[in-house]
């Protein structure tokens, strides 16, 4: 063993790294919100849209789900300038993650729409509910309960996915870990501390989302 | 010497006591029935006896030898001599009727496959399933599945058979076919513990009856006494409610 | 942009570049495939170890649970860095491909262990009880009773994970593993336009991933329709 662990040099950077974790959560949140909007339209187009529209959305989803997010961002960041579209690295990462999330969230939301059963709607109709009432009291609560767990899961996965922003120089948690590593050369300590922060952040996110889902939507969710 | 003797047994589920002060004994060839309202601990007692729920106090003696439920070796030896049939049949869904019966004798007891298969076919025929050897559980009715489960238990050649509400999940017209299979065993002198709500059947077959409530044995004795001259008010209450039906 | 792509294309698809890209594709596929095969074996062991009951094995169960919980919550890029620096710190000289492969194995083990755990739990508890009452050992119970029922629950998500990791291994390019994304960076540095290079790389990933995804979807449908036997 030629390496002795010295966490002392690194712990001083903990607030700096924690700040990076906060930025990671923000990037994930922005991309998730953007992806939700795309996904909502995508899922509606796939469920109710006509054939050409359906084709376009399917093509988008299939392409983004079958290629790596990293290369998608490479393309946006390095190739689009050729077409006259200049983006900062932060913008490129955010756009790439949003488009990628949009594809996955289209699929998740479409599955949620499809889980609304016709007979549930018919039962609501026989109770004399209007269309608005049916949507409000039957469809939306049902969709929320079905969709919330996979959406939470996707959010957690996206939080981990933000680490690739570091490759483009964005100073989120992993980016800051690279910085600290370059200053201290205590690589194992820096990256195990970083890993620990990701574990803590996602554990907290899982707990909060789980509690929220359980009490707001009576969704079946694990809390850890 | 009693074949099975239970002394002051106590068991708990998630720290909630579910059985307390259970004391009873069975002679070889006797049939003991456990009756009582649901939630009284009858099924739990069977689960404790076969080692699915370890007791927290008390003793169980089999042929005078004390069973240590914490010890894997003794537990294996015990399960070698006891077999259980569950309320929900619990057949292995991935196996045919015949495979369900032969799996434990061949794989656990390492007996020769051909011999076991012959025996299994005889057992299945005995419970009236000679034409269902290759049927999967989802192709059988509840009564048929339960009879496969009984054959499966018998293939282990148990000295004591535990029957846990074996007719409760069955449609009424299927109950008799299962009860007939049990009557056959009784005639052969098998020691049995029966949890049942079929009072006529319990009365006809049992050597002794234990009335249980709230995890306790309220009264224990021959069926004639429990049903006709119960000593305890709770027993009287339960029996009169049941018999009025 | 298009004009430049057309102009560069003949030179880009030279014999050497095509061979280079095909080898890189193979590395991408191998990383995920080997990682998932190892992950399945190790994940199975971990999932089963969580079902043991003896007090003696409590430390094993705790460690297993911690491993599974942790490695599902660390980004692949960070795991790569940790594995890389740990080997460097130990003074062991291993190839970058090995570093990436070990990282994939670690993460695949954690994710697949969780998939298998859920699969084992999908088989009703009474099936476990019945097998126990019949004196079957844990191994016998798994082999004869549980796995024949659980594998069709387990296989589709494991396959999805395998396809997911074909794309996630793109991050291994960061430590210099010559896989598909790294090949793209090399060709981009040689002067080919980013649109041509990364466009081609995206299509090559699609060529690996899409047929597998279609196969996975068909597999899932077939298994869902299949009877229990």
mmCIF file with all atom_site columns, C-alpha atoms in Angstrom, chain A residues 1-3 62-63 65-68 70-72 74-75 78-79 82-83 104 160 163-164 167 174 178 181 187-188 191-192 195 198-199 202-203 206 222 224, chain C residues 1 4 69-70 72-75 77-78 81-82 85-86 89-90 114 117 164 167 170-171 173-174 181 185 193-195 198-199 201-202 205-206 209-210 213:
data_model
loop_
_atom_site.group_PDB
_atom_site.id
_atom_site.type_symbol
_atom_site.label_atom_id
_atom_site.label_alt_id
_atom_site.label_comp_id
_atom_site.label_asym_id
_atom_site.label_entity_id
_atom_site.label_seq_id
_atom_site.pdbx_PDB_ins_code
_atom_site.Cartn_x
_atom_site.Cartn_y
_atom_site.Cartn_z
_atom_site.occupancy
_atom_site.B_iso_or_equiv
_atom_site.pdbx_formal_charge
_atom_site.auth_seq_id
_atom_site.auth_comp_id
_atom_site.auth_asym_id
_atom_site.auth_atom_id
_atom_site.pdbx_PDB_model_num
ATOM 1  C CA . UNK A 1 1   ? 0.000   0.000  0.000   1.00 0.00 ? 1   UNK A CA 1
ATOM 2  C CA . UNK A 1 2   ? 1.510   3.261  -1.117  1.00 0.00 ? 2   UNK A CA 1
ATOM 3  C CA . UNK A 1 3   ? -1.571  5.289  -0.311  1.00 0.00 ? 3   UNK A CA 1
ATOM 4  C CA . UNK A 1 62  ? -37.092 5.816  -29.972 1.00 0.00 ? 62  UNK A CA 1
ATOM 5  C CA . UNK A 1 63  ? -34.053 7.801  -31.074 1.00 0.00 ? 63  UNK A CA 1
ATOM 6  C CA . UNK A 1 65  ? -34.014 6.230  -25.731 1.00 0.00 ? 65  UNK A CA 1
ATOM 7  C CA . UNK A 1 66  ? -31.586 4.238  -27.867 1.00 0.00 ? 66  UNK A CA 1
ATOM 8  C CA . UNK A 1 67  ? -28.629 6.620  -27.884 1.00 0.00 ? 67  UNK A CA 1
ATOM 9  C CA . UNK A 1 68  ? -26.437 7.837  -24.999 1.00 0.00 ? 68  UNK A CA 1
ATOM 10 C CA . UNK A 1 70  ? -23.540 12.035 -23.371 1.00 0.00 ? 70  UNK A CA 1
ATOM 11 C CA . UNK A 1 71  ? -23.259 11.761 -27.167 1.00 0.00 ? 71  UNK A CA 1
ATOM 12 C CA . UNK A 1 72  ? -26.526 13.661 -27.586 1.00 0.00 ? 72  UNK A CA 1
ATOM 13 C CA . UNK A 1 74  ? -21.736 16.250 -27.606 1.00 0.00 ? 74  UNK A CA 1
ATOM 14 C CA . UNK A 1 75  ? -23.760 16.671 -30.749 1.00 0.00 ? 75  UNK A CA 1
ATOM 15 C CA . UNK A 1 78  ? -20.018 20.600 -30.799 1.00 0.00 ? 78  UNK A CA 1
ATOM 16 C CA . UNK A 1 79  ? -22.079 20.071 -33.954 1.00 0.00 ? 79  UNK A CA 1
ATOM 17 C CA . UNK A 1 82  ? -21.701 24.403 -37.539 1.00 0.00 ? 82  UNK A CA 1
ATOM 18 C CA . UNK A 1 83  ? -25.340 25.242 -38.183 1.00 0.00 ? 83  UNK A CA 1
ATOM 19 C CA . UNK A 1 104 ? -38.384 8.774  -21.150 1.00 0.00 ? 104 UNK A CA 1
ATOM 20 C CA . UNK A 1 160 ? -27.348 10.933 -10.832 1.00 0.00 ? 160 UNK A CA 1
ATOM 21 C CA . UNK A 1 163 ? -22.912 14.234 -13.084 1.00 0.00 ? 163 UNK A CA 1
ATOM 22 C CA . UNK A 1 164 ? -22.073 14.151 -16.793 1.00 0.00 ? 164 UNK A CA 1
ATOM 23 C CA . UNK A 1 167 ? -17.524 16.708 -18.524 1.00 0.00 ? 167 UNK A CA 1
ATOM 24 C CA . UNK A 1 174 ? -18.971 16.071 -9.827  1.00 0.00 ? 174 UNK A CA 1
ATOM 25 C CA . UNK A 1 178 ? -12.812 17.464 -10.186 1.00 0.00 ? 178 UNK A CA 1
ATOM 26 C CA . UNK A 1 181 ? -9.150  16.832 -6.793  1.00 0.00 ? 181 UNK A CA 1
ATOM 27 C CA . UNK A 1 187 ? -8.422  11.613 -5.245  1.00 0.00 ? 187 UNK A CA 1
ATOM 28 C CA . UNK A 1 188 ? -9.848  8.660  -3.325  1.00 0.00 ? 188 UNK A CA 1
ATOM 29 C CA . UNK A 1 191 ? -14.488 10.966 -4.863  1.00 0.00 ? 191 UNK A CA 1
ATOM 30 C CA . UNK A 1 192 ? -15.634 8.843  -1.930  1.00 0.00 ? 192 UNK A CA 1
ATOM 31 C CA . UNK A 1 195 ? -20.169 9.491  -3.733  1.00 0.00 ? 195 UNK A CA 1
ATOM 32 C CA . UNK A 1 198 ? -24.813 11.654 -3.939  1.00 0.00 ? 198 UNK A CA 1
ATOM 33 C CA . UNK A 1 199 ? -26.013 8.840  -1.678  1.00 0.00 ? 199 UNK A CA 1
ATOM 34 C CA . UNK A 1 202 ? -30.740 10.864 -3.324  1.00 0.00 ? 202 UNK A CA 1
ATOM 35 C CA . UNK A 1 203 ? -31.717 9.173  -0.053  1.00 0.00 ? 203 UNK A CA 1
ATOM 36 C CA . UNK A 1 206 ? -36.352 9.378  -2.113  1.00 0.00 ? 206 UNK A CA 1
ATOM 37 C CA . UNK A 1 222 ? -40.631 2.762  -0.574  1.00 0.00 ? 222 UNK A CA 1
ATOM 38 C CA . UNK A 1 224 ? -35.545 4.331  1.339   1.00 0.00 ? 224 UNK A CA 1
ATOM 39 C CA . UNK C 2 1   ? -23.345 21.881 -42.112 1.00 0.00 ? 1   UNK C CA 1
ATOM 40 C CA . UNK C 2 4   ? -19.437 19.778 -45.067 1.00 0.00 ? 4   UNK C CA 1
ATOM 41 C CA . UNK C 2 69  ? -28.380 0.684  -1.613  1.00 0.00 ? 69  UNK C CA 1
ATOM 42 C CA . UNK C 2 70  ? -25.110 2.603  -2.123  1.00 0.00 ? 70  UNK C CA 1
ATOM 43 C CA . UNK C 2 72  ? -27.512 2.393  -6.977  1.00 0.00 ? 72  UNK C CA 1
ATOM 44 C CA . UNK C 2 73  ? -27.074 5.951  -5.731  1.00 0.00 ? 73  UNK C CA 1
ATOM 45 C CA . UNK C 2 74  ? -23.616 6.820  -7.076  1.00 0.00 ? 74  UNK C CA 1
ATOM 46 C CA . UNK C 2 75  ? -23.319 8.208  -10.630 1.00 0.00 ? 75  UNK C CA 1
ATOM 47 C CA . UNK C 2 77  ? -18.891 8.702  -13.655 1.00 0.00 ? 77  UNK C CA 1
ATOM 48 C CA . UNK C 2 78  ? -18.075 8.969  -9.939  1.00 0.00 ? 78  UNK C CA 1
ATOM 49 C CA . UNK C 2 81  ? -13.247 7.814  -10.862 1.00 0.00 ? 81  UNK C CA 1
ATOM 50 C CA . UNK C 2 82  ? -13.259 5.958  -7.537  1.00 0.00 ? 82  UNK C CA 1
ATOM 51 C CA . UNK C 2 85  ? -8.022  6.183  -8.261  1.00 0.00 ? 85  UNK C CA 1
ATOM 52 C CA . UNK C 2 86  ? -8.266  3.236  -5.886  1.00 0.00 ? 86  UNK C CA 1
ATOM 53 C CA . UNK C 2 89  ? -3.518  4.420  -5.052  1.00 0.00 ? 89  UNK C CA 1
ATOM 54 C CA . UNK C 2 90  ? -2.851  0.723  -4.586  1.00 0.00 ? 90  UNK C CA 1
ATOM 55 C CA . UNK C 2 114 ? -32.411 -5.386 -6.494  1.00 0.00 ? 114 UNK C CA 1
ATOM 56 C CA . UNK C 2 117 ? -34.793 -9.472 -4.890  1.00 0.00 ? 117 UNK C CA 1
ATOM 57 C CA . UNK C 2 164 ? -29.468 0.952  -20.599 1.00 0.00 ? 164 UNK C CA 1
ATOM 58 C CA . UNK C 2 167 ? -25.553 3.731  -23.487 1.00 0.00 ? 167 UNK C CA 1
ATOM 59 C CA . UNK C 2 170 ? -20.320 6.174  -23.045 1.00 0.00 ? 170 UNK C CA 1
ATOM 60 C CA . UNK C 2 171 ? -18.987 7.773  -19.846 1.00 0.00 ? 171 UNK C CA 1
ATOM 61 C CA . UNK C 2 173 ? -14.669 7.508  -22.708 1.00 0.00 ? 173 UNK C CA 1
ATOM 62 C CA . UNK C 2 174 ? -13.735 10.008 -19.983 1.00 0.00 ? 174 UNK C CA 1
ATOM 63 C CA . UNK C 2 181 ? -17.849 7.556  -27.744 1.00 0.00 ? 181 UNK C CA 1
ATOM 64 C CA . UNK C 2 185 ? -13.736 12.046 -29.844 1.00 0.00 ? 185 UNK C CA 1
ATOM 65 C CA . UNK C 2 193 ? -16.665 17.800 -38.317 1.00 0.00 ? 193 UNK C CA 1
ATOM 66 C CA . UNK C 2 194 ? -18.537 17.209 -35.068 1.00 0.00 ? 194 UNK C CA 1
ATOM 67 C CA . UNK C 2 195 ? -21.847 16.868 -36.880 1.00 0.00 ? 195 UNK C CA 1
ATOM 68 C CA . UNK C 2 198 ? -21.193 12.450 -33.472 1.00 0.00 ? 198 UNK C CA 1
ATOM 69 C CA . UNK C 2 199 ? -24.063 11.936 -35.889 1.00 0.00 ? 199 UNK C CA 1
ATOM 70 C CA . UNK C 2 201 ? -21.692 7.691  -33.365 1.00 0.00 ? 201 UNK C CA 1
ATOM 71 C CA . UNK C 2 202 ? -25.334 8.283  -32.411 1.00 0.00 ? 202 UNK C CA 1
ATOM 72 C CA . UNK C 2 205 ? -25.337 3.296  -30.790 1.00 0.00 ? 205 UNK C CA 1
ATOM 73 C CA . UNK C 2 206 ? -28.833 3.170  -32.218 1.00 0.00 ? 206 UNK C CA 1
ATOM 74 C CA . UNK C 2 209 ? -29.482 -0.626 -28.915 1.00 0.00 ? 209 UNK C CA 1
ATOM 75 C CA . UNK C 2 210 ? -32.631 -0.575 -31.035 1.00 0.00 ? 210 UNK C CA 1
ATOM 76 C CA . UNK C 2 213 ? -34.757 -3.071 -27.253 1.00 0.00 ? 213 UNK C CA 1
#
